[in-house]
PDB file of C-alpha atoms in Angstrom:
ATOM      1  CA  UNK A   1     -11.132  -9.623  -3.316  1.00 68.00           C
ATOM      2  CA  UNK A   2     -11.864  -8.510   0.241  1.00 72.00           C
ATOM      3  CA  UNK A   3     -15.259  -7.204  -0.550  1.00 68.00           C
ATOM      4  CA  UNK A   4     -16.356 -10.057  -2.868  1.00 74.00           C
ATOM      5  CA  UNK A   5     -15.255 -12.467  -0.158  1.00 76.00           C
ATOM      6  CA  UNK A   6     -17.129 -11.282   2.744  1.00 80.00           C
ATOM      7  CA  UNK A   7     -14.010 -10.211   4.632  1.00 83.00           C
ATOM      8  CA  UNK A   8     -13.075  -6.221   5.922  1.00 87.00           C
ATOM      9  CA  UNK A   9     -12.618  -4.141   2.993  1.00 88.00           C
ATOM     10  CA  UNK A  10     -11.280  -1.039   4.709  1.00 93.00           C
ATOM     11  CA  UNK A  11     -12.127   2.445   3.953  1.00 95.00           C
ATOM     12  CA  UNK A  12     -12.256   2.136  -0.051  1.00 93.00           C
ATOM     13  CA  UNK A  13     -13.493   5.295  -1.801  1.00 96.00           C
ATOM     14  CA  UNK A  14     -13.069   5.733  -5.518  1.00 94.00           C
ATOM     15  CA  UNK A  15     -13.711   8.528  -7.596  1.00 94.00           C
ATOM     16  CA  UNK A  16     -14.972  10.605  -4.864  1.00 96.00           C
ATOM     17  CA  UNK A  17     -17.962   7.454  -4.181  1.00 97.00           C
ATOM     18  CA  UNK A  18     -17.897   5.593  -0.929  1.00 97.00           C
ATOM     19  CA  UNK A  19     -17.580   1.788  -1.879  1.00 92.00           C
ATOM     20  CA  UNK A  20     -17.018   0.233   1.427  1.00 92.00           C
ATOM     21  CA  UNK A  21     -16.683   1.712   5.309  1.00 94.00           C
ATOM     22  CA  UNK A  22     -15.515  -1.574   7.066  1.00 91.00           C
ATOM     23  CA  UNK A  23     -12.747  -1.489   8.720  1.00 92.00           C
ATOM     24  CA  UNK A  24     -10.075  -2.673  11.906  1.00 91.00           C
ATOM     25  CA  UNK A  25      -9.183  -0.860  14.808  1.00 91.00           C
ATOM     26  CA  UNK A  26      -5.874   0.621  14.662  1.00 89.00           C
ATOM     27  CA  UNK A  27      -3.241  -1.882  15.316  1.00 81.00           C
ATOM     28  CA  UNK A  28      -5.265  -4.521  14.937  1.00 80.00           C
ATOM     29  CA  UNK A  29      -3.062  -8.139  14.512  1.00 81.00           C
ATOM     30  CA  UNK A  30      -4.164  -9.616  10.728  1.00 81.00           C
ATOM     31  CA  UNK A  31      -2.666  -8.522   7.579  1.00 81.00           C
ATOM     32  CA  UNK A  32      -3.436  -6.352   5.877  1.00 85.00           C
ATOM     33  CA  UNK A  33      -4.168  -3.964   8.575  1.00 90.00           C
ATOM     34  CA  UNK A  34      -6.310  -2.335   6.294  1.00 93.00           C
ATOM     35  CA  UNK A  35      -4.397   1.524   6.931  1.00 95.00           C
ATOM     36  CA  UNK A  36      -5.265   4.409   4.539  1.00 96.00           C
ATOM     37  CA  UNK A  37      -3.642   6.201   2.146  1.00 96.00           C
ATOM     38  CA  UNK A  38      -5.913   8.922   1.055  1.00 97.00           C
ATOM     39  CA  UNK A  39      -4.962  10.467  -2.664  1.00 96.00           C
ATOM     40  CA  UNK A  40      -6.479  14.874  -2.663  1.00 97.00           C
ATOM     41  CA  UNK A  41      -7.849  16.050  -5.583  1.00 95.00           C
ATOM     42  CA  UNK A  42      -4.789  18.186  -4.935  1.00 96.00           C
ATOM     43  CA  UNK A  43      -1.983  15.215  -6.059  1.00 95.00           C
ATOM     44  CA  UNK A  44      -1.342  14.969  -2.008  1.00 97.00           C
ATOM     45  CA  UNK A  45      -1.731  11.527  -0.146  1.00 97.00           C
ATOM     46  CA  UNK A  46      -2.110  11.202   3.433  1.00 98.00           C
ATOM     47  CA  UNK A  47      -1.318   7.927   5.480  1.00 97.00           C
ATOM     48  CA  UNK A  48      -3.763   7.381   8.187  1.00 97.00           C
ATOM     49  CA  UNK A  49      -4.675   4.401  10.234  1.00 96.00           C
ATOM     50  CA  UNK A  50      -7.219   1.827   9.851  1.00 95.00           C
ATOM     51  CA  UNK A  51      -9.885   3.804  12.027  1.00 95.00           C
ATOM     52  CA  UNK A  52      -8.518   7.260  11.811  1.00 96.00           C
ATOM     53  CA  UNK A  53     -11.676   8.328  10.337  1.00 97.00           C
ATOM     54  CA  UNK A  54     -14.728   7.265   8.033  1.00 97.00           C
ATOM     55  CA  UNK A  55     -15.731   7.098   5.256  1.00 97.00           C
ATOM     56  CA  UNK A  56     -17.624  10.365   5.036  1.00 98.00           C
ATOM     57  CA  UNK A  57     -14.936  12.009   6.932  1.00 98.00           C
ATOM     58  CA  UNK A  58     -12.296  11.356   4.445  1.00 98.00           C
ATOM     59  CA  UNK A  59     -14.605  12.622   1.492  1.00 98.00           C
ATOM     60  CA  UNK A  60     -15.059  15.997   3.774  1.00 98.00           C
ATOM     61  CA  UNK A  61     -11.628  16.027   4.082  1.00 98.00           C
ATOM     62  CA  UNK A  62     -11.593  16.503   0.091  1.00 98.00           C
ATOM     63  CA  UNK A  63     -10.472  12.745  -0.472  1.00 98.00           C
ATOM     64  CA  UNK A  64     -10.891  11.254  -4.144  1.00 97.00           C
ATOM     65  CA  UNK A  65      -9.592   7.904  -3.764  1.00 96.00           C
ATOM     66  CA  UNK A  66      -8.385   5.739  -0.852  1.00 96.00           C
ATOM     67  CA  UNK A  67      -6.660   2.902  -0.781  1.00 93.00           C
ATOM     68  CA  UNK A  68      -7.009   0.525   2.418  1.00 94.00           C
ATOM     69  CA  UNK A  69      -3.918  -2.042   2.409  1.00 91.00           C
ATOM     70  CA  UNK A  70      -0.673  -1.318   5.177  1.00 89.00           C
ATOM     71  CA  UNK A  71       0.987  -1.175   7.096  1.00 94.00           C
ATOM     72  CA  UNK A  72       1.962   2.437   6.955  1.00 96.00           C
ATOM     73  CA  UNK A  73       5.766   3.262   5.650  1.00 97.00           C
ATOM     74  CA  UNK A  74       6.119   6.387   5.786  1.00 98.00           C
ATOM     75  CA  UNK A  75       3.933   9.179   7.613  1.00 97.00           C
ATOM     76  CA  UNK A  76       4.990  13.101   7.777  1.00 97.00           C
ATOM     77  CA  UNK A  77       8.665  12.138   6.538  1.00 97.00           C
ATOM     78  CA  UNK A  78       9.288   9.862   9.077  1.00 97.00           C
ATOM     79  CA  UNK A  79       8.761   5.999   9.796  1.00 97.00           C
ATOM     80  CA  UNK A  80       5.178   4.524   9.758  1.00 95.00           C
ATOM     81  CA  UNK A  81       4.209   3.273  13.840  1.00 91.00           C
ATOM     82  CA  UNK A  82       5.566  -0.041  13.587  1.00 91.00           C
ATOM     83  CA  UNK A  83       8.966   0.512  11.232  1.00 94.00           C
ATOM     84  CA  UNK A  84      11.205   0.480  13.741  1.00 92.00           C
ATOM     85  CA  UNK A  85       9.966  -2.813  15.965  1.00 91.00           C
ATOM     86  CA  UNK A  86      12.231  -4.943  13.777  1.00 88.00           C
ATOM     87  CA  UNK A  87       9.656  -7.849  14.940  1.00 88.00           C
ATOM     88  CA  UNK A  88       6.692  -6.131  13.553  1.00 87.00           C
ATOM     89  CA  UNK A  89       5.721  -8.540  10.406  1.00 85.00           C
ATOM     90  CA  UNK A  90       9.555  -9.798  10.129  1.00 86.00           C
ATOM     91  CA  UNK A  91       9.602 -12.003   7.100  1.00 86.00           C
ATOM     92  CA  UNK A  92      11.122 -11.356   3.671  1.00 87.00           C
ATOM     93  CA  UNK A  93       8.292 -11.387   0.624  1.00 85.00           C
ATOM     94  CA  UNK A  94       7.697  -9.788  -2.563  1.00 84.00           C
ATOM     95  CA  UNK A  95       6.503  -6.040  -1.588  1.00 88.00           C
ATOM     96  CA  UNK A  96       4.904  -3.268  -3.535  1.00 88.00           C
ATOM     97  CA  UNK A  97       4.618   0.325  -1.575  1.00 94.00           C
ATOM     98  CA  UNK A  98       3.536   3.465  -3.105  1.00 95.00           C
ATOM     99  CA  UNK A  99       4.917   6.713  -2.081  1.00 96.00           C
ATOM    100  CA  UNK A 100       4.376  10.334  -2.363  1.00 97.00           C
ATOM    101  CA  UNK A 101       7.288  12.878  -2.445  1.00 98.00           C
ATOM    102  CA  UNK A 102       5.255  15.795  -2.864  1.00 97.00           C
ATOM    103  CA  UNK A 103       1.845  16.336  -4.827  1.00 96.00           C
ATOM    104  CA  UNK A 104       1.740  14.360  -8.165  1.00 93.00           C
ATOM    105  CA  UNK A 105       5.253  12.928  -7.666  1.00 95.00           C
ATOM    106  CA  UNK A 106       5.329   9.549  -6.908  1.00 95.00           C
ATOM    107  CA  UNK A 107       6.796   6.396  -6.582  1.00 94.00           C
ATOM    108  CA  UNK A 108       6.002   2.853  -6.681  1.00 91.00           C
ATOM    109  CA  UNK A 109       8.307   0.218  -5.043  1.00 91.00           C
ATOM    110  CA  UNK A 110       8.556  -2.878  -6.202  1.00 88.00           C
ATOM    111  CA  UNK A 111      10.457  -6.071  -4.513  1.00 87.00           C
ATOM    112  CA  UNK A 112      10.982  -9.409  -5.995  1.00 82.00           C
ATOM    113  CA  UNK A 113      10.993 -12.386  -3.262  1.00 78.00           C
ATOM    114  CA  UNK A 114      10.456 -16.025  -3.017  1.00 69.00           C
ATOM    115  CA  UNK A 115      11.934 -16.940  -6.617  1.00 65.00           C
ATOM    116  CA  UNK A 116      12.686 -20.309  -8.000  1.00 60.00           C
ATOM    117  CA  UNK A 117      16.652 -20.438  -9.026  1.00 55.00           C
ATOM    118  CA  UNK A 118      17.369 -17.118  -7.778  1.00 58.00           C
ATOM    119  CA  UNK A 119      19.212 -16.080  -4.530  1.00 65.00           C
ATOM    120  CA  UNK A 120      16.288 -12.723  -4.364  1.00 72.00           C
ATOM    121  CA  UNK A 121      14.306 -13.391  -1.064  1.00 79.00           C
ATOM    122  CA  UNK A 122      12.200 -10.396  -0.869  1.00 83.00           C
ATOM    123  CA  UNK A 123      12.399  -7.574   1.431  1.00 88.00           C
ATOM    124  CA  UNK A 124      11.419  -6.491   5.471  1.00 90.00           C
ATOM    125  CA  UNK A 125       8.830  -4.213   5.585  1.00 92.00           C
ATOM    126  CA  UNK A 126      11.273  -1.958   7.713  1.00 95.00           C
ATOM    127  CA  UNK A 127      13.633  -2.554   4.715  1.00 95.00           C
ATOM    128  CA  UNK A 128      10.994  -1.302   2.375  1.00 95.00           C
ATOM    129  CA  UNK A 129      10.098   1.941   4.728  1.00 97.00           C
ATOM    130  CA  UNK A 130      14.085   2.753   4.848  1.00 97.00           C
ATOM    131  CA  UNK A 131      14.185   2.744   1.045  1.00 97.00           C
ATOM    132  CA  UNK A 132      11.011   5.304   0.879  1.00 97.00           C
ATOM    133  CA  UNK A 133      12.605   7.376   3.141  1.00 97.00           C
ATOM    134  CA  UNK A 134      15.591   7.783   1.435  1.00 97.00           C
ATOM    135  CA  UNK A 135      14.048   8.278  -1.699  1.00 97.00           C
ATOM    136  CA  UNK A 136      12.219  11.450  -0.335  1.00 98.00           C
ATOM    137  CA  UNK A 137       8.801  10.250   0.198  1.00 98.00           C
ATOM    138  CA  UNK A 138       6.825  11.999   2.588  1.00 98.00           C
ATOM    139  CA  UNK A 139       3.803   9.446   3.004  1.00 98.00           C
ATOM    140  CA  UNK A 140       4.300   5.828   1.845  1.00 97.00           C
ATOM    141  CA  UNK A 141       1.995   2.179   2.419  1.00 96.00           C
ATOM    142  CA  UNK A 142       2.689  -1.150   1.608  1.00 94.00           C
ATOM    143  CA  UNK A 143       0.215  -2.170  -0.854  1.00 89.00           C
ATOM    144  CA  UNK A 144       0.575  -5.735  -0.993  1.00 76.00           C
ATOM    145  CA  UNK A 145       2.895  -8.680  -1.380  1.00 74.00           C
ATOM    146  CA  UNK A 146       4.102 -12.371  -2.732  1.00 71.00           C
ATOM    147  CA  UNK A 147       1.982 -12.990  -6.081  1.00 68.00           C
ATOM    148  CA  UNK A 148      -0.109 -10.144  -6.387  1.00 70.00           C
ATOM    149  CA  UNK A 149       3.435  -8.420  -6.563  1.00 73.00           C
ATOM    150  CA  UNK A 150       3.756  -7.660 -10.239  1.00 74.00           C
ATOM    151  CA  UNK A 151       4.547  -4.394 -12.112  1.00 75.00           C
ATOM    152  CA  UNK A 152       3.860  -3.373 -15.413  1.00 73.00           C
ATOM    153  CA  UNK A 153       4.921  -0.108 -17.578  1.00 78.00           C
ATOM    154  CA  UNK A 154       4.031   0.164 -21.019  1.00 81.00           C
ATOM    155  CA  UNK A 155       2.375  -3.324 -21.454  1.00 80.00           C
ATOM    156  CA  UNK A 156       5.309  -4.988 -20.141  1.00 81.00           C
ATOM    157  CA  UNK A 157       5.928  -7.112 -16.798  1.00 77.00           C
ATOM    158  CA  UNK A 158       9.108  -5.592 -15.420  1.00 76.00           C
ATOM    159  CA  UNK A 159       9.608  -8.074 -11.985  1.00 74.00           C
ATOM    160  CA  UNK A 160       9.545 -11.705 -11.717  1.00 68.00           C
ATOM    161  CA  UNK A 161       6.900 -13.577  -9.628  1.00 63.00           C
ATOM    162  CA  UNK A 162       7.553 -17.026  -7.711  1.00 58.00           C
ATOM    163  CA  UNK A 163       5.591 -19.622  -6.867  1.00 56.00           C
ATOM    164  CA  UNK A 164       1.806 -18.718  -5.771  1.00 53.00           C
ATOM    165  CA  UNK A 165       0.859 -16.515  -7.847  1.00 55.00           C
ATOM    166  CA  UNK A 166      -2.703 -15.729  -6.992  1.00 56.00           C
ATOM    167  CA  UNK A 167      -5.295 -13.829  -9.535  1.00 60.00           C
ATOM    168  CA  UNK A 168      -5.293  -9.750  -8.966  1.00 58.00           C
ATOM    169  CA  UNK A 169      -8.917  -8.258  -8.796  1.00 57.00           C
ATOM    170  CA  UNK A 170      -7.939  -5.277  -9.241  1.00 61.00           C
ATOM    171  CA  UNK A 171      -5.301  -2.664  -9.808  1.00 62.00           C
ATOM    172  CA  UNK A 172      -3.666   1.152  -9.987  1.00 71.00           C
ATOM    173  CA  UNK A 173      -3.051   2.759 -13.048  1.00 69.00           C
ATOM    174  CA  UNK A 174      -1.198   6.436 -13.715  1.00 67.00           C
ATOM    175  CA  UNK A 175      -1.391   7.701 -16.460  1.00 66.00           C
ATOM    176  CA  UNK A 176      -1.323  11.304 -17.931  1.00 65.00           C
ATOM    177  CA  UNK A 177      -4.684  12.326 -19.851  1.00 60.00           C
ATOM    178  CA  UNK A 178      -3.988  14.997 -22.560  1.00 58.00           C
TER     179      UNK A 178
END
């Protein structure tokens, strides 16, 4: 959406191919933030902030795919930068973070928020990060939120959307190839 729209894209690599290398300084005030969470042909992710490196850097660094989204959760076992300014993007919404609690175990988060008829008003982002953390996760982002919040498994749409829901361009599969 980002790319196709002439906005930053982030650091977006894919399959071990560079597909975009524009990105925010760290900290930078508009959301997404556009941080990094690096996935090793190892099973290990890696947060990182928006500028932390390039492109080329990350695929040195043995990087297969990176996703470019934020803020961070969870870094290193412990809160992302900004989890504990309970200011920092203070609003309830539909969330979606993914996590990793060691190599090739992790987990996806998924919030409703903003629901017609229903008393769920979404989570904090600090909320979210807590949750991660006590969950195990070692490195954790928030992907995205309000309608492009939806969650399948097995062909089936397990959380409820609100109002707004916008189109998704694109999304992240795991699977297990025999």
């Amino acid at each position: 959406y980002r790319y196709f729209n002439k906005m930053k894209p982030g650091i977006i690599i894919r399959n071990g191919q560079i597909l975009a290398d524009k990105t925010y300084k760290a900290d930078a005030k508009i959301y997404p933030n556009l941080e990094v969470l690096a996935v090793f042909k190892d099973g290990n992710m890696k947060a990182f902030l928006s500028n932390a490196h390039t492109a080329a850097e990350y695929l040195e660094m043995g990087a297969v795919h990176t996703l470019a989204f934020g803020p961070i959760l969870v870094s290193e076992g412990r809160l992302g930068p900004h989890m504990s300014d309970d200011t920092y993007y203070h609003y309830r919404e539909a969330r979606c973070a993914l996590g990793m609690i060691e190599p090739y175990h992790y987990i996806l988060l998924v919030t409703n928020g903003n629901i017609d008829k229903s008393k769920t008003k979404g989570a904090y982002m600090q909320w979210l990060a807590a949750r991660m953390l006590e969950l195990g996760v070692q490195e954790a982002v928030n992907l995205d939120g309000g309608g492009t919040t939806v969650l399948f498994f097995m062909g089936e749409q397990l959380n409820a959307t609100g109002k707004g829901k916008r189109s998704i361009s694109s999304m992240i599969g795991f699977g297990n190839i025999e």
